[in-house]
Amino acid sequence: MLNSIEGDLTEKELISGPATPAICTLALTILSSVTALTPHLPPDSSSEFASASSAVLRAAGSLEAANGGRLERALARIHHALDSQAPPVTHRLELLENYVAY
């Protein structure tokens, strides 16, 4: 599993392109923080959040698993589980921003 961000993230990495170790690590770090908050700010669907969290863990676990849009789809599932009324988001940067905003 990837576990540390080495160097700076580039704007391109944050917006699009193939998943990088830094993006995967960032997604896992933010997921950990969001998960820590869920007892106090429950997601709209706890079961959907648990399933989506597993998807993020799998997708961010390796670059092979993260690419092909899988990481973004997993992040989108978290987004929907946290706020089912929010409009769908599919862009990496928006998904990461929504994570941080939670």
Coordinates of N, CA, C and O in Angstrom, one line a residue:
M1 N 0.8 -1.2 0.0 CA 0.0 0.0 0.0 C 0.9 1.2 0.0 O 1.9 1.3 0.6
L2 N 0.5 2.3 -0.7 CA 1.2 3.5 -0.7 C 0.9 4.3 0.6 O -0.2 4.3 1.1
N3 N 1.9 4.9 1.2 CA 1.7 5.5 2.5 C 2.4 6.8 2.7 O 2.3 7.3 3.9
S4 N 3.1 7.4 1.8 CA 3.6 8.7 2.1 C 3.7 9.5 0.8 O 3.9 9.0 -0.3
I5 N 3.5 10.8 1.0 CA 3.6 11.7 -0.2 C 5.0 12.2 -0.2 O 5.5 12.8 0.7
E6 N 5.7 11.9 -1.3 CA 7.0 12.4 -1.5 C 7.0 13.5 -2.5 O 6.6 13.3 -3.7
G7 N 7.5 14.7 -2.2 CA 7.5 15.8 -3.1 C 6.1 16.5 -3.2 O 5.2 16.1 -2.5
D8 N 6.1 17.5 -4.0 CA 4.8 18.3 -4.1 C 3.9 17.6 -5.2 O 4.4 17.1 -6.2
L9 N 2.7 17.8 -5.0 CA 1.7 17.4 -6.0 C 1.7 18.5 -7.0 O 1.7 19.7 -6.7
T10 N 1.6 18.2 -8.3 CA 1.5 19.2 -9.3 C 0.0 19.5 -9.6 O -0.9 18.7 -9.2
E11 N -0.2 20.6 -10.2 CA -1.6 20.9 -10.6 C -2.2 19.9 -11.5 O -3.4 19.5 -11.3
K12 N -1.4 19.4 -12.4 CA -1.9 18.3 -13.3 C -2.3 17.1 -12.6 O -3.3 16.5 -12.9
E13 N -1.6 16.7 -11.6 CA -1.9 15.5 -10.8 C -3.2 15.7 -10.1 O -4.0 14.8 -10.0
L14 N -3.5 16.9 -9.6 CA -4.7 17.2 -8.8 C -5.9 17.2 -9.7 O -7.0 16.9 -9.3
I15 N -5.7 17.6 -11.0 CA -6.8 17.8 -11.9 C -7.2 16.6 -12.7 O -8.3 16.2 -12.8
S16 N -6.2 15.9 -13.3 CA -6.4 14.8 -14.2 C -5.2 14.0 -14.4 O -4.1 14.3 -13.8
G17 N -5.2 13.1 -15.3 CA -4.1 12.3 -15.7 C -4.1 11.0 -14.9 O -4.9 10.7 -14.1
P18 N -3.1 10.2 -15.2 CA -3.0 8.9 -14.5 C -2.8 9.1 -13.0 O -2.2 10.1 -12.6
A19 N -3.3 8.2 -12.2 CA -3.1 8.3 -10.8 C -1.6 8.1 -10.5 O -0.9 7.4 -11.2
T20 N -1.1 8.9 -9.5 CA 0.2 8.8 -9.1 C 0.3 8.3 -7.6 O -0.8 8.4 -6.9
P21 N 1.4 7.9 -7.1 CA 1.5 7.5 -5.7 C 1.0 8.7 -4.8 O 0.4 8.4 -3.8
A22 N 1.4 9.9 -5.1 CA 1.0 11.0 -4.3 C -0.5 11.2 -4.2 O -1.1 11.5 -3.2
I23 N -1.2 11.0 -5.4 CA -2.7 11.2 -5.4 C -3.3 10.0 -4.6 O -4.3 10.2 -3.8
C24 N -2.8 8.8 -4.8 CA -3.4 7.7 -4.0 C -3.2 7.9 -2.5 O -4.1 7.7 -1.7
T25 N -2.0 8.4 -2.1 CA -1.7 8.6 -0.7 C -2.6 9.7 -0.2 O -3.2 9.6 0.9
L26 N -2.8 10.8 -1.0 CA -3.7 11.9 -0.6 C -5.1 11.4 -0.4 O -5.8 11.7 0.6
A27 N -5.6 10.6 -1.3 CA -7.0 10.0 -1.2 C -7.1 9.2 0.1 O -8.1 9.3 0.9
L28 N -6.1 8.4 0.4 CA -6.1 7.5 1.6 C -6.1 8.4 2.9 O -6.8 8.1 3.9
T29 N -5.2 9.4 2.9 CA -5.1 10.3 4.0 C -6.4 11.0 4.3 O -6.9 11.1 5.5
I30 N -7.0 11.5 3.3 CA -8.3 12.3 3.4 C -9.4 11.3 3.9 O -10.2 11.6 4.8
L31 N -9.4 10.1 3.3 CA -10.4 9.1 3.7 C -10.3 8.8 5.2 O -11.3 8.7 5.9
S32 N -9.1 8.7 5.7 CA -8.8 8.4 7.1 C -9.4 9.5 7.9 O -10.0 9.3 9.0
S33 N -9.2 10.8 7.5 CA -9.7 11.9 8.3 C -11.2 12.0 8.2 O -11.8 12.2 9.3
V34 N -11.8 11.7 7.1 CA -13.2 11.7 7.0 C -13.8 10.6 7.8 O -14.8 10.8 8.5
T35 N -13.2 9.4 7.8 CA -13.7 8.3 8.5 C -13.7 8.6 10.0 O -14.6 8.3 10.8
A36 N -12.7 9.3 10.5 CA -12.6 9.7 11.9 C -13.7 10.7 12.3 O -14.1 10.7 13.4
L37 N -14.2 11.4 11.3 CA -15.3 12.4 11.6 C -16.7 11.8 11.6 O -17.6 12.3 12.1
T38 N -16.8 10.6 10.9 CA -18.2 10.1 10.7 C -19.0 9.8 11.9 O -20.2 9.9 11.9
P39 N -18.4 9.5 13.1 CA -19.2 9.3 14.3 C -19.9 10.6 14.7 O -20.9 10.6 15.3
H40 N -19.2 11.7 14.4 CA -19.8 13.0 14.8 C -20.6 13.7 13.7 O -21.5 14.5 14.0
L41 N -20.3 13.4 12.5 CA -21.0 13.9 11.3 C -21.3 12.8 10.4 O -20.7 12.5 9.4
P42 N -22.4 12.0 10.8 CA -22.7 10.8 10.0 C -23.0 11.0 8.5 O -23.6 12.0 8.2
P43 N -22.5 10.1 7.7 CA -22.8 10.2 6.3 C -24.3 9.9 6.1 O -25.0 9.4 7.0
D44 N -24.8 10.3 4.9 CA -26.3 10.1 4.6 C -26.6 8.6 4.7 O -27.6 8.2 5.1
S45 N -25.6 7.8 4.2 CA -25.8 6.3 4.2 C -24.5 5.6 4.8 O -23.5 5.6 4.1
S46 N -24.6 5.1 6.0 CA -23.5 4.5 6.6 C -23.0 3.2 5.9 O -21.8 3.0 5.7
S47 N -24.0 2.4 5.4 CA -23.6 1.2 4.7 C -23.0 1.6 3.3 O -22.0 1.0 2.9
E48 N -23.5 2.6 2.6 CA -22.9 3.0 1.4 C -21.5 3.6 1.6 O -20.6 3.4 0.8
F49 N -21.4 4.3 2.7 CA -20.1 4.9 3.1 C -19.0 3.8 3.3 O -17.9 3.9 2.8
A50 N -19.4 2.7 4.0 CA -18.5 1.6 4.3 C -18.1 0.9 3.0 O -16.9 0.6 2.8
S51 N -19.1 0.7 2.1 CA -18.8 0.1 0.8 C -17.9 1.0 0.0 O -16.9 0.5 -0.6
A52 N -18.2 2.3 0.0 CA -17.4 3.2 -0.8 C -16.0 3.3 -0.2 O -15.0 3.5 -1.0
S53 N -15.8 3.3 1.1 CA -14.5 3.4 1.7 C -13.7 2.2 1.3 O -12.5 2.3 1.0
S54 N -14.3 1.0 1.2 CA -13.6 -0.2 0.8 C -13.1 0.0 -0.7 O -12.0 -0.4 -1.0
A55 N -14.0 0.6 -1.5 CA -13.6 0.8 -2.9 C -12.4 1.8 -3.0 O -11.5 1.6 -3.8
V56 N -12.4 2.8 -2.2 CA -11.3 3.7 -2.2 C -10.0 3.0 -1.7 O -8.9 3.2 -2.3
L57 N -10.1 2.2 -0.7 CA -8.9 1.5 -0.2 C -8.4 0.6 -1.3 O -7.1 0.5 -1.5
R58 N -9.2 -0.1 -2.0 CA -8.8 -1.0 -3.0 C -8.2 -0.2 -4.2 O -7.1 -0.5 -4.7
A59 N -8.9 0.9 -4.6 CA -8.4 1.6 -5.8 C -7.1 2.4 -5.5 O -6.2 2.5 -6.3
A60 N -6.9 2.9 -4.3 CA -5.7 3.6 -3.9 C -4.6 2.7 -3.4 O -3.5 3.2 -3.2
G61 N -4.9 1.4 -3.3 CA -3.9 0.5 -2.9 C -2.7 0.2 -3.8 O -1.6 -0.2 -3.4
S62 N -2.9 0.5 -5.1 CA -1.8 0.3 -6.1 C -2.2 1.2 -7.3 O -3.3 1.6 -7.5
L63 N -1.1 1.6 -8.0 CA -1.4 2.4 -9.2 C -2.2 1.6 -10.2 O -3.0 2.3 -10.9
E64 N -2.0 0.3 -10.4 CA -2.7 -0.4 -11.3 C -4.2 -0.4 -11.0 O -5.1 -0.2 -11.9
A65 N -4.5 -0.5 -9.7 CA -6.0 -0.4 -9.3 C -6.5 1.0 -9.4 O -7.7 1.2 -9.6
A66 N -5.7 2.0 -9.3 CA -6.2 3.4 -9.2 C -6.5 4.0 -10.6 O -7.3 4.8 -10.8
N67 N -5.8 3.5 -11.6 CA -5.9 4.1 -12.9 C -7.2 3.6 -13.7 O -7.9 2.8 -13.2
G68 N -7.4 4.2 -14.8 CA -8.6 3.9 -15.6 C -9.9 4.5 -15.0 O -11.0 4.0 -15.3
G69 N -9.7 5.5 -14.2 CA -10.8 6.2 -13.6 C -11.4 5.5 -12.3 O -12.4 6.0 -11.7
R70 N -10.8 4.4 -11.9 CA -11.3 3.7 -10.7 C -11.2 4.5 -9.5 O -12.1 4.4 -8.6
L71 N -10.1 5.2 -9.3 CA -10.0 6.0 -8.1 C -11.0 7.1 -8.0 O -11.7 7.3 -7.0
E72 N -11.2 7.7 -9.2 CA -12.3 8.8 -9.2 C -13.7 8.2 -9.0 O -14.5 8.9 -8.3
R73 N -14.0 7.1 -9.5 CA -15.3 6.5 -9.3 C -15.5 6.1 -7.8 O -16.5 6.3 -7.3
A74 N -14.4 5.6 -7.2 CA -14.5 5.3 -5.8 C -14.7 6.6 -4.9 O -15.5 6.6 -4.0
L75 N -14.0 7.6 -5.3 CA -14.1 8.9 -4.6 C -15.5 9.5 -4.8 O -16.1 10.0 -3.9
A76 N -16.1 9.3 -6.0 CA -17.4 9.7 -6.3 C -18.4 9.0 -5.4 O -19.5 9.6 -5.0
R77 N -18.2 7.7 -5.1 CA -19.1 6.9 -4.3 C -19.1 7.5 -2.8 O -20.1 7.6 -2.2
I78 N -17.9 7.9 -2.4 CA -17.8 8.5 -1.0 C -18.6 9.8 -1.0 O -19.3 10.1 -0.1
H79 N -18.4 10.6 -2.1 CA -19.1 11.9 -2.2 C -20.6 11.6 -2.0 O -21.3 12.3 -1.3
H80 N -21.1 10.7 -2.8 CA -22.6 10.4 -2.7 C -23.0 9.9 -1.4 O -24.1 10.2 -0.9
A81 N -22.2 9.0 -0.7 CA -22.5 8.5 0.6 C -22.6 9.6 1.6 O -23.4 9.5 2.6
L82 N -21.7 10.5 1.5 CA -21.7 11.6 2.5 C -22.8 12.6 2.4 O -23.4 13.0 3.3
D83 N -23.2 12.8 1.1 CA -24.3 13.8 0.9 C -25.0 13.3 -0.4 O -24.7 13.7 -1.5
S84 N -26.1 12.5 -0.2 CA -26.8 12.0 -1.3 C -27.6 13.0 -2.1 O -28.0 12.8 -3.2
Q85 N -27.8 14.2 -1.5 CA -28.5 15.3 -2.2 C -27.6 16.2 -3.1 O -28.1 17.0 -3.9
A86 N -26.3 16.0 -2.9 CA -25.3 16.9 -3.6 C -25.3 16.4 -5.1 O -25.5 15.2 -5.4
P87 N -25.1 17.4 -6.0 CA -25.0 17.0 -7.4 C -23.8 16.1 -7.6 O -22.8 16.2 -6.9
P88 N -23.9 15.2 -8.6 CA -22.7 14.3 -8.8 C -21.5 15.0 -9.3 O -21.6 16.1 -9.9
V89 N -20.4 14.5 -8.8 CA -19.1 15.1 -9.2 C -18.2 14.0 -9.7 O -18.2 12.9 -9.1
T90 N -17.5 14.2 -10.7 CA -16.6 13.2 -11.3 C -15.2 13.7 -11.5 O -14.3 12.9 -11.7
H91 N -14.9 15.0 -11.4 CA -13.5 15.5 -11.6 C -12.7 15.3 -10.3 O -13.2 15.6 -9.2
R92 N -11.5 14.8 -10.5 CA -10.6 14.5 -9.3 C -10.5 15.7 -8.4 O -10.7 15.5 -7.1
L93 N -10.2 16.9 -8.8 CA -10.0 18.0 -7.9 C -11.3 18.3 -7.1 O -11.2 18.5 -5.9
E94 N -12.4 18.3 -7.8 CA -13.7 18.6 -7.1 C -13.9 17.5 -6.0 O -14.4 17.8 -4.9
L95 N -13.7 16.3 -6.4 CA -13.9 15.2 -5.4 C -13.0 15.4 -4.2 O -13.4 15.2 -3.0
L96 N -11.7 15.7 -4.4 CA -10.8 15.9 -3.3 C -11.2 17.1 -2.5 O -11.1 17.1 -1.3
E97 N -11.6 18.2 -3.1 CA -12.1 19.4 -2.4 C -13.3 19.0 -1.6 O -13.4 19.5 -0.4
N98 N -14.2 18.2 -2.1 CA -15.4 17.9 -1.3 C -15.0 17.0 -0.1 O -15.6 17.2 1.0
Y99 N -14.1 16.2 -0.3 CA -13.6 15.4 0.8 C -13.1 16.3 1.9 O -13.4 16.1 3.1
V100 N -12.2 17.3 1.6 CA -11.6 18.2 2.5 C -12.7 19.0 3.2 O -12.6 19.3 4.4
A101 N -13.7 19.5 2.4 CA -14.7 20.3 3.0 C -15.6 19.6 4.0 O -16.2 20.2 4.9
Y102 N -15.7 18.3 3.9 CA -16.5 17.5 4.8 C -15.9 17.6 6.2 O -16.6 17.8 7.2

